[in-house]
XYZ file of C-alpha atoms in Angstrom:
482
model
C 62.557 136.647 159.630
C 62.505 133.249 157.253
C 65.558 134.873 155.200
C 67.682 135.652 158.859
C 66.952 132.102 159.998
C 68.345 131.285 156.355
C 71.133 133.761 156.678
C 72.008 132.284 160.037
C 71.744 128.416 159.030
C 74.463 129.177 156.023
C 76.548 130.980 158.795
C 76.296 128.549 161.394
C 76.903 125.714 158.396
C 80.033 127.331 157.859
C 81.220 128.102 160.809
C 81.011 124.510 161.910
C 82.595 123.304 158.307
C 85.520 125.774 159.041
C 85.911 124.890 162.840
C 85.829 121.234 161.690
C 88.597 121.902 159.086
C 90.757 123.391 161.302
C 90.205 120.780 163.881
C 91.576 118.055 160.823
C 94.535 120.584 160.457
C 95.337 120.433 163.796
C 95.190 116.715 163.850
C 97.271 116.677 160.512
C 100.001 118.783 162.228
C 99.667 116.728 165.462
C 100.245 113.702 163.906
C 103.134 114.815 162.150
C 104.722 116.681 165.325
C 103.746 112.982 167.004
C 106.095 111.149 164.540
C 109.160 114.036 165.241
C 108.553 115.227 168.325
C 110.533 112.835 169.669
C 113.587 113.296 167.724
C 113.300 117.053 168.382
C 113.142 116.593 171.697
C 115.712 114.712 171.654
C 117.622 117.685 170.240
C 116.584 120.193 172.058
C 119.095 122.203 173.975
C 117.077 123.616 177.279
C 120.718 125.488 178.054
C 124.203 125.678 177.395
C 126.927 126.209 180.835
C 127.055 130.148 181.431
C 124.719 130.509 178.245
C 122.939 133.722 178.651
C 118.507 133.401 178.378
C 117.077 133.752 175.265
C 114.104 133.725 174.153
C 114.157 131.274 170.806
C 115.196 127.340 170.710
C 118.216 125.523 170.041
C 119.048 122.210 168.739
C 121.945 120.096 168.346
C 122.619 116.220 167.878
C 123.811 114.009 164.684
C 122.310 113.011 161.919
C 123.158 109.866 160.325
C 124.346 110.322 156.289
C 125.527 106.147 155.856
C 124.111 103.585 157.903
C 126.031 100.951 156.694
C 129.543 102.816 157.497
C 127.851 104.478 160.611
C 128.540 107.962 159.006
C 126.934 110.861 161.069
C 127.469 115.039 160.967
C 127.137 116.989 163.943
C 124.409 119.922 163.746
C 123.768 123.044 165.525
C 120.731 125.013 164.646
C 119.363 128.105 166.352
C 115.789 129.027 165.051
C 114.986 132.719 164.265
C 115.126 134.936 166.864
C 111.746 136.442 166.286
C 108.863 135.126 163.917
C 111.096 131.995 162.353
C 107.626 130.352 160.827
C 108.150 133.268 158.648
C 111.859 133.358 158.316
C 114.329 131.328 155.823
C 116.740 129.057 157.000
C 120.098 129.214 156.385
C 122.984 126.583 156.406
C 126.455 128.036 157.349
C 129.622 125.889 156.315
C 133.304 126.834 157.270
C 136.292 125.391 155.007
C 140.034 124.256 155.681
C 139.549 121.821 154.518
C 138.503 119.754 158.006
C 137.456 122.793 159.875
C 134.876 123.196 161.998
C 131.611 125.403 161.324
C 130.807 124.620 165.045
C 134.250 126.470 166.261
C 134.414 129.570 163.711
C 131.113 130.320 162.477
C 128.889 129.482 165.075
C 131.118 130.102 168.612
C 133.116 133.120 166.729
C 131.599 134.689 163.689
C 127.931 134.909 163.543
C 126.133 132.531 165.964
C 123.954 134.083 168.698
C 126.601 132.310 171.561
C 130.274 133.626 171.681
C 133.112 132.040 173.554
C 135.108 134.909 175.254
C 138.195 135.272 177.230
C 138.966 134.423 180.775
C 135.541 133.634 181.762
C 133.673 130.221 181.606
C 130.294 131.712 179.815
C 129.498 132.361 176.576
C 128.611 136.352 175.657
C 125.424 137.157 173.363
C 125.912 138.186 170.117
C 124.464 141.218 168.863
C 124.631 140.898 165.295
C 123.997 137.238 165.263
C 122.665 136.226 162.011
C 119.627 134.228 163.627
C 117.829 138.028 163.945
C 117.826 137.591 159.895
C 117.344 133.972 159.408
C 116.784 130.565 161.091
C 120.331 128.989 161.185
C 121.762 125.842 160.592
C 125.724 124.825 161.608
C 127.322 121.365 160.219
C 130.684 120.119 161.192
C 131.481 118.475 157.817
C 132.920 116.077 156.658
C 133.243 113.065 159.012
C 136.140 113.101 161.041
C 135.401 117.274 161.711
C 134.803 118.544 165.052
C 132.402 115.831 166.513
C 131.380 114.367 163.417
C 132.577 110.898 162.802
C 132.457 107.257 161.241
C 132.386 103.953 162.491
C 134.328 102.989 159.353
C 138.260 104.176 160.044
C 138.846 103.511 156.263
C 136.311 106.514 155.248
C 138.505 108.971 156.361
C 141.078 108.060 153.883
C 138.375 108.377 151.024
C 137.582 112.062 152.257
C 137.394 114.711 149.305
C 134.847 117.730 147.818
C 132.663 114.890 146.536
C 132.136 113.046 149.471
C 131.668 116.186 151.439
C 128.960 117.331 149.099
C 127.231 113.425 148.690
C 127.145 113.379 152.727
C 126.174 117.235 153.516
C 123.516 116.461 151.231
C 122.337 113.668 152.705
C 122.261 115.493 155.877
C 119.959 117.972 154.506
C 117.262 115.701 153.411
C 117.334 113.587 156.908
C 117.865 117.203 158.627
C 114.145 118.207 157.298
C 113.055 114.817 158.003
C 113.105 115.463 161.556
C 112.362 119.528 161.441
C 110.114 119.083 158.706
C 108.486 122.286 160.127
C 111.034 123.824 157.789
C 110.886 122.187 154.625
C 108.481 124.699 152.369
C 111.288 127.811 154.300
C 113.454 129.727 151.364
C 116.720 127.621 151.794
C 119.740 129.273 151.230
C 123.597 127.872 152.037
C 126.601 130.871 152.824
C 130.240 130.073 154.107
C 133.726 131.487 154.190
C 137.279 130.132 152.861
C 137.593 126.336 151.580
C 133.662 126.711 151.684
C 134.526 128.581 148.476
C 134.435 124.620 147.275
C 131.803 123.092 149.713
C 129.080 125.727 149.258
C 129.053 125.741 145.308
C 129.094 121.637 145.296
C 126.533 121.535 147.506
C 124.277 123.586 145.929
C 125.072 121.459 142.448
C 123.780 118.919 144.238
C 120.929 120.220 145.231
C 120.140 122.236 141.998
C 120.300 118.795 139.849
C 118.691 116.192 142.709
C 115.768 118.943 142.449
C 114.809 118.102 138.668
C 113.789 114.769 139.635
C 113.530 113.839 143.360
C 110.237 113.445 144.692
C 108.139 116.191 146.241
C 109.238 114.843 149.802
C 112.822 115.421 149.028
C 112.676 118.684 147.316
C 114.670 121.112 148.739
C 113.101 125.089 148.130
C 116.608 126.023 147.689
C 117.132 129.787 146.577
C 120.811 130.904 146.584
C 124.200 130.926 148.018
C 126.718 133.651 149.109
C 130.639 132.522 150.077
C 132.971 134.810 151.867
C 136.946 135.536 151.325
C 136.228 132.153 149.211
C 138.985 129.696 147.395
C 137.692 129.287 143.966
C 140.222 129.023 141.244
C 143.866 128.446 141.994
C 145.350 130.130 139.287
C 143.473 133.787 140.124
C 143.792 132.767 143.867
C 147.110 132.236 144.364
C 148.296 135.354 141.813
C 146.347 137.495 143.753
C 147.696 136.577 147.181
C 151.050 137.162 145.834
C 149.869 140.596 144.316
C 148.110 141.792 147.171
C 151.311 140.541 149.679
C 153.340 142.955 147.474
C 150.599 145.855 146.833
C 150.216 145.967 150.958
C 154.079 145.601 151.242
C 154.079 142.387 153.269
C 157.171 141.549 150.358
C 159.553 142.878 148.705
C 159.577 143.680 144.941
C 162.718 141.089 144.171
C 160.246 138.644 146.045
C 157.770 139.075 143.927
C 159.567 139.609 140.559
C 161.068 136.084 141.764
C 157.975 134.905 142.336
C 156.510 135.881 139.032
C 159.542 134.341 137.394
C 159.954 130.877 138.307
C 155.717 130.353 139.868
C 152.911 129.084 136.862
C 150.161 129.277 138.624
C 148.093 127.988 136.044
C 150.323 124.393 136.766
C 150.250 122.666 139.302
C 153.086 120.677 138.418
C 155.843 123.038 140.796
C 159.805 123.558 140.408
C 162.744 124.039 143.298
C 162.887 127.613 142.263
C 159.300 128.270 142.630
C 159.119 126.086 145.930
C 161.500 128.365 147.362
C 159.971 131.294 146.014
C 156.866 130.507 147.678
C 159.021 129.063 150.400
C 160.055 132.893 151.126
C 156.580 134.436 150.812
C 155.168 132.358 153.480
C 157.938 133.131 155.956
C 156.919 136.506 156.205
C 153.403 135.267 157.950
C 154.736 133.391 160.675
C 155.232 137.201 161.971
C 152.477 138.897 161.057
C 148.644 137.238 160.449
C 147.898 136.500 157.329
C 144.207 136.046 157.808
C 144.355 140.131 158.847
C 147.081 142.008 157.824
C 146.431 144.498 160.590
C 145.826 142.397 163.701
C 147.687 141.600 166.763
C 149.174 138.370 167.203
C 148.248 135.620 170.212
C 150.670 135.531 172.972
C 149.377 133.907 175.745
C 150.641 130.562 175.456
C 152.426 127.861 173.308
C 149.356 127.010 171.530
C 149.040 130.424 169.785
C 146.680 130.960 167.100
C 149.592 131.182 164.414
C 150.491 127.200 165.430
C 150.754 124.851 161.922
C 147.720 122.232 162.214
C 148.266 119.039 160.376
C 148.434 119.509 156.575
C 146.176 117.973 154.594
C 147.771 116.673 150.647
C 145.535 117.307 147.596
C 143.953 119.978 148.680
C 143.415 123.161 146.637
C 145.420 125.777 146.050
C 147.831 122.958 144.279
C 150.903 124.924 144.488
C 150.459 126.571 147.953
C 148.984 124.067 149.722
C 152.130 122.062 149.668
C 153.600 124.500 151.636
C 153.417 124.220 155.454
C 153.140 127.596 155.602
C 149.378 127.305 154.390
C 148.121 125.195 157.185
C 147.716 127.252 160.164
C 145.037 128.379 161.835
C 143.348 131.542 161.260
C 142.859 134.106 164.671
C 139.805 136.586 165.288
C 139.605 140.211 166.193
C 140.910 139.113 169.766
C 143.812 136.555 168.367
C 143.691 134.465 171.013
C 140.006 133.746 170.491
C 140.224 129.982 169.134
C 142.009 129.519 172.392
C 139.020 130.133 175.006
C 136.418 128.139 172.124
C 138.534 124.749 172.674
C 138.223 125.003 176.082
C 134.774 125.525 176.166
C 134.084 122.708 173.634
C 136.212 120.437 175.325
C 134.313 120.618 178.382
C 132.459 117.666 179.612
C 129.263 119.735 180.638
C 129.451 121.473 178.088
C 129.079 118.226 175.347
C 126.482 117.072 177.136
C 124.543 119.988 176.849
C 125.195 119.388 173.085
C 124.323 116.277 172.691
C 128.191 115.850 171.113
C 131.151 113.341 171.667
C 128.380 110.422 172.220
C 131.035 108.290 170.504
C 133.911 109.014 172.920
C 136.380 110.222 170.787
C 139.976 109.440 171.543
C 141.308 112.950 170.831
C 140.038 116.346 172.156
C 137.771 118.700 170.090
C 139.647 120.861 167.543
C 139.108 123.516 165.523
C 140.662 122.129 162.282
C 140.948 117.978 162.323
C 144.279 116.377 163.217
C 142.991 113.351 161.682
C 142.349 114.184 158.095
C 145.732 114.906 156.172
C 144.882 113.337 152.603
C 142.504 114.798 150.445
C 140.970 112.638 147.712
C 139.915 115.107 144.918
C 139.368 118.753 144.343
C 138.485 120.169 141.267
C 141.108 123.296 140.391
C 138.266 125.753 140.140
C 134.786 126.504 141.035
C 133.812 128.657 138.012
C 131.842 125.954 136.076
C 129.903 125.340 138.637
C 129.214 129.159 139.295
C 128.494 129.900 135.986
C 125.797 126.624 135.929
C 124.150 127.704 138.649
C 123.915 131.535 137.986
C 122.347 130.519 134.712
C 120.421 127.859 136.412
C 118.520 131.321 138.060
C 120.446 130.270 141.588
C 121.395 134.089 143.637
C 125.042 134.077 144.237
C 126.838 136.481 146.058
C 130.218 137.254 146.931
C 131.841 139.588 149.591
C 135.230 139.852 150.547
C 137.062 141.696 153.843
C 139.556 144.077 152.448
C 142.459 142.915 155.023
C 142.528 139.473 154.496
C 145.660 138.283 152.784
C 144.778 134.124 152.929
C 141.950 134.742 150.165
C 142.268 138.520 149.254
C 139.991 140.910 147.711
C 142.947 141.045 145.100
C 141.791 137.347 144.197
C 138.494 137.481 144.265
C 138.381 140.173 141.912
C 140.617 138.330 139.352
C 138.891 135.516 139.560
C 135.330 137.124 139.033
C 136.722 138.744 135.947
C 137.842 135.397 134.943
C 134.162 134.770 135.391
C 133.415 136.806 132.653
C 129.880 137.871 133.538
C 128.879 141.442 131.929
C 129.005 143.866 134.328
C 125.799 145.904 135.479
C 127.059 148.280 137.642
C 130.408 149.295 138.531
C 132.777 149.985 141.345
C 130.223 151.479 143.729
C 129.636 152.503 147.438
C 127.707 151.105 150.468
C 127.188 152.292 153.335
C 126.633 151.311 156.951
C 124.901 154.458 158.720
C 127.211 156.681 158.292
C 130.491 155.199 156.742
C 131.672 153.362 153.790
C 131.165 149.576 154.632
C 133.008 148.898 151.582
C 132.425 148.458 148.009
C 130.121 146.815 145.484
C 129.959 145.377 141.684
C 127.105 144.383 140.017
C 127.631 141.364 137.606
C 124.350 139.776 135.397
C 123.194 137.274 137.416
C 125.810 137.909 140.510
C 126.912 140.443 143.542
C 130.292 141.250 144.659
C 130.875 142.998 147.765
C 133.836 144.298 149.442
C 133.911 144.616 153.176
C 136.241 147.201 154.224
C 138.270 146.793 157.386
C 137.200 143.131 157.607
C 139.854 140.369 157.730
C 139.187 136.249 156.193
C 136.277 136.193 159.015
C 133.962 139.010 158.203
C 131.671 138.244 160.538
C 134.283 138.506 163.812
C 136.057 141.738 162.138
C 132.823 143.255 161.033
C 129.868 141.565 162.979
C 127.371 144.899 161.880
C 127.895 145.111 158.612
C 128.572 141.441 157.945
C 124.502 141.005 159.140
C 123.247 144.109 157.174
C 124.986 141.938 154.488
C 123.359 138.426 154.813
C 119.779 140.417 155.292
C 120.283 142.341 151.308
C 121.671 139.311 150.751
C 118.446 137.295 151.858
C 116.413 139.558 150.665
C 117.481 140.042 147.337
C 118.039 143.935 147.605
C 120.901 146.337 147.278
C 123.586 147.631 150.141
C 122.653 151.269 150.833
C 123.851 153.611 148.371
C 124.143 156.483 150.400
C 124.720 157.380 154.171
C 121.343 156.699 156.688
């Protein structure tokens, strides 16, 4: 009976200890949700017009990246649709440059909200990626979508640095008020010009983690870029090869183009200017961001419209061309179309949290305002080949009928790489069917999406999210049919 009593004392000590401890922990995380609670509130989106119910939160707001300019980025973050204490997070960035990740990724691509036609509600996604990850949208740099600065000058300053400096910024006063996420796998993917933005940023991050204290550290674990500008020379031959392998030209178009085009110089000539000149003509016909896909009709302000061109960009010798600056269409080509107008509604900004500033000009998909580009570097391979040896995942996957950023340049500019290759040219499936194709590099993933146009996600939104999950979870596409 004496040793029970003792038994029960030691229990009932413990107990009590472990009761107390958890009691502190609760106060811990109570004080801490005090301090951000507020700001998250803030936030919070109860519910968008016509949104349909969901079960998991939404947030969206600004977070200041310069105080003394009045800088601040627009966000839109969706948390996990089931379990996202346990799920990474995940930072989506479309390109351009000046285009918005609000508009493309999140209302078009691979957000849990689509905008869709002739009806004033948004339509759930399926295949949104928030079923694989908690998911983070930023309209970047300043002067994109609703993101803006107080200082008019800053938008003259605009280049790849800046928009890695700021997006960075973002990210450490993002996690200051969701620090909830802050120990969550981080991981960064985007599509097109984000072929620049999504490697710098991650630089970033990779270096400011050797020495920025434990409050800033950011558990950052890979990237993966989509139908992604990354060298100029490899990306601009292979646009012209794949134009002429998927007879878009003609072979004395490309034989002239070949002739009088270096595309390792940026430095141009008439003849090549005219070359090019020719090249592009052929794509105010057909879409160059999918070969295959209908063109928008409905009105005037068709998806194959020219939006402002922005000088010093990359590609050096394309981008000059007007022919370069238009906006790309989804699987419906009109689909940009019926996103403005919901984005431009005043119900609907208020909802967001957006336009607190007033701006003088309507929401767009791709800025009117920026058209001068500061500095960007004439390839991204350095910095992929740092941060694949820095032990960073990197993939890259490509749709098959994109002819902006083709699989043709990818390719060449993976081999330009020059990583040894594990496996070759092999299969994956989705059920079924092919989804495409996949190489195995040391230290890197390429993967081919087949069917999919520039925006893999509209074109292919099932395989696109059996893609980010391998991705996230560092495992190989299917091999064979399921």
């Amino acid at each position: 009976m004496a040793v029970f009593r003792l038994m029960y004392s030691w229990v009932y000590f413990f107990v009590v200890l472990t009761l107390a401890g958890v009691a502190f922990s609760r106060h811990q995380i109570s004080d801490i949700s005090y301090q951000v609670r507020a700001a998250q509130e803030a936030d919070r989106i109860i519910e968008l017009p016509g949104q349909p119910q969901v079960s998991f939160k939404q947030y969206s707001g600004y977070v200041t990246v310069n105080e003394s300019h009045g800088r601040a980025l627009f966000y839109w973050f969706f948390e996990a649709t089931e379990s996202p204490e346990n799920k990474p997070l995940l930072l989506w960035l479309n390109g351009g440059p000046g285009c918005s990740s609000i508009g493309y990724g999140a209302a078009e691509e691979l957000g849990p909200f689509l905008s869709q036609k002739g009806k004033p509600e948004l339509k759930f996604n399926k295949n949104a990626w928030n079923k694989a990850a908690n998911l983070l949208f930023l309209e970047a740099p300043v002067g994109v979508g609703f993101s803006y600065t107080n200082t008019s000058s800053d938008i003259k300053e605009l280049g790849d640095e800046i928009t890695a400096t700021d997006s960075y910024t973002f990210l450490v006063n993002w996690f200051k008020r969701f620090p909830q996420y802050k120990s969550h796998d981080f991981y960064i993917s985007g599509e097109s010009y984000a072929g620049h933005y999504v490697p710098q940023l991650s630089e970033v991050i990779f270096d400011k983690n050797m020495h920025v204290p434990k409050k800033e550290y950011i558990n950052f674990k890979g990237f993966m870029i989509g139908n992604a500008l990354m060298d100029d020379e490899t990306d601009q031959k292979g646009m012209v090869d794949y134009a002429w392998d998927h007879a878009v030209i003609s072979d004395h178009l490309y034989d002239e183009i070949k002739l009088e085009c270096n595309f390792s110089n940026e430095n141009t000539t008439d003849a090549c200017d005219t070359a090019i000149g020719k090249y592009f003509d052929v794509y105010k016909i057909i879409d160059m961001y999918s070969l295959y896909a209908p063109t928008c009709f409905d009105n005037a302000t068709s998806s194959t419209r020219k939006f402002t061109g922005i000088r010093g960009i990359a590609p050096r010798l394309f981008s000059k061309q007007k022919g370069w600056h238009q906006k790309p269409a989804g699987y419906d080509p009109c689909l940009s179309e019926y996103t403005e107008v919901y984005l431009n509604r005043p119900d609907v900004q208020k909802a967001l949290h957006a336009n607190v500033t007033k701006m003088s000009y309507p929401w767009t998909h791709c800025s009117d305002t920026i058209t001068f580009w500061k500095e960007a570097p004439a390839s991204m391979l350095p910095v992929i080949r740092k941060l694949v040896n820095g032990g960073i995942r990197v993939w890259v996957f490509s749709g098959d009928t994109d002819g902006r950023i083709p699989v043709t340049s990818t390719r060449l500019t993976l081999k330009k790489l020059g990583l040894k290759t594990v496996q070759d040219w092999s299969p994956w499936y989705s059920s079924h069917e092919v989804g495409g194709w996949t190489v195995e590099y040391e230290g890197l993933m390429f993967v081919t999406v087949r069917g999919a146009g520039h925006q893999v996600p509209t074109f292919k939104p099932k395989q696109a999210l059996q893609l980010v999950k391998h991705f996230l979870a560092n495992k190989k596409l299917p091999s064979t049919p399921s």
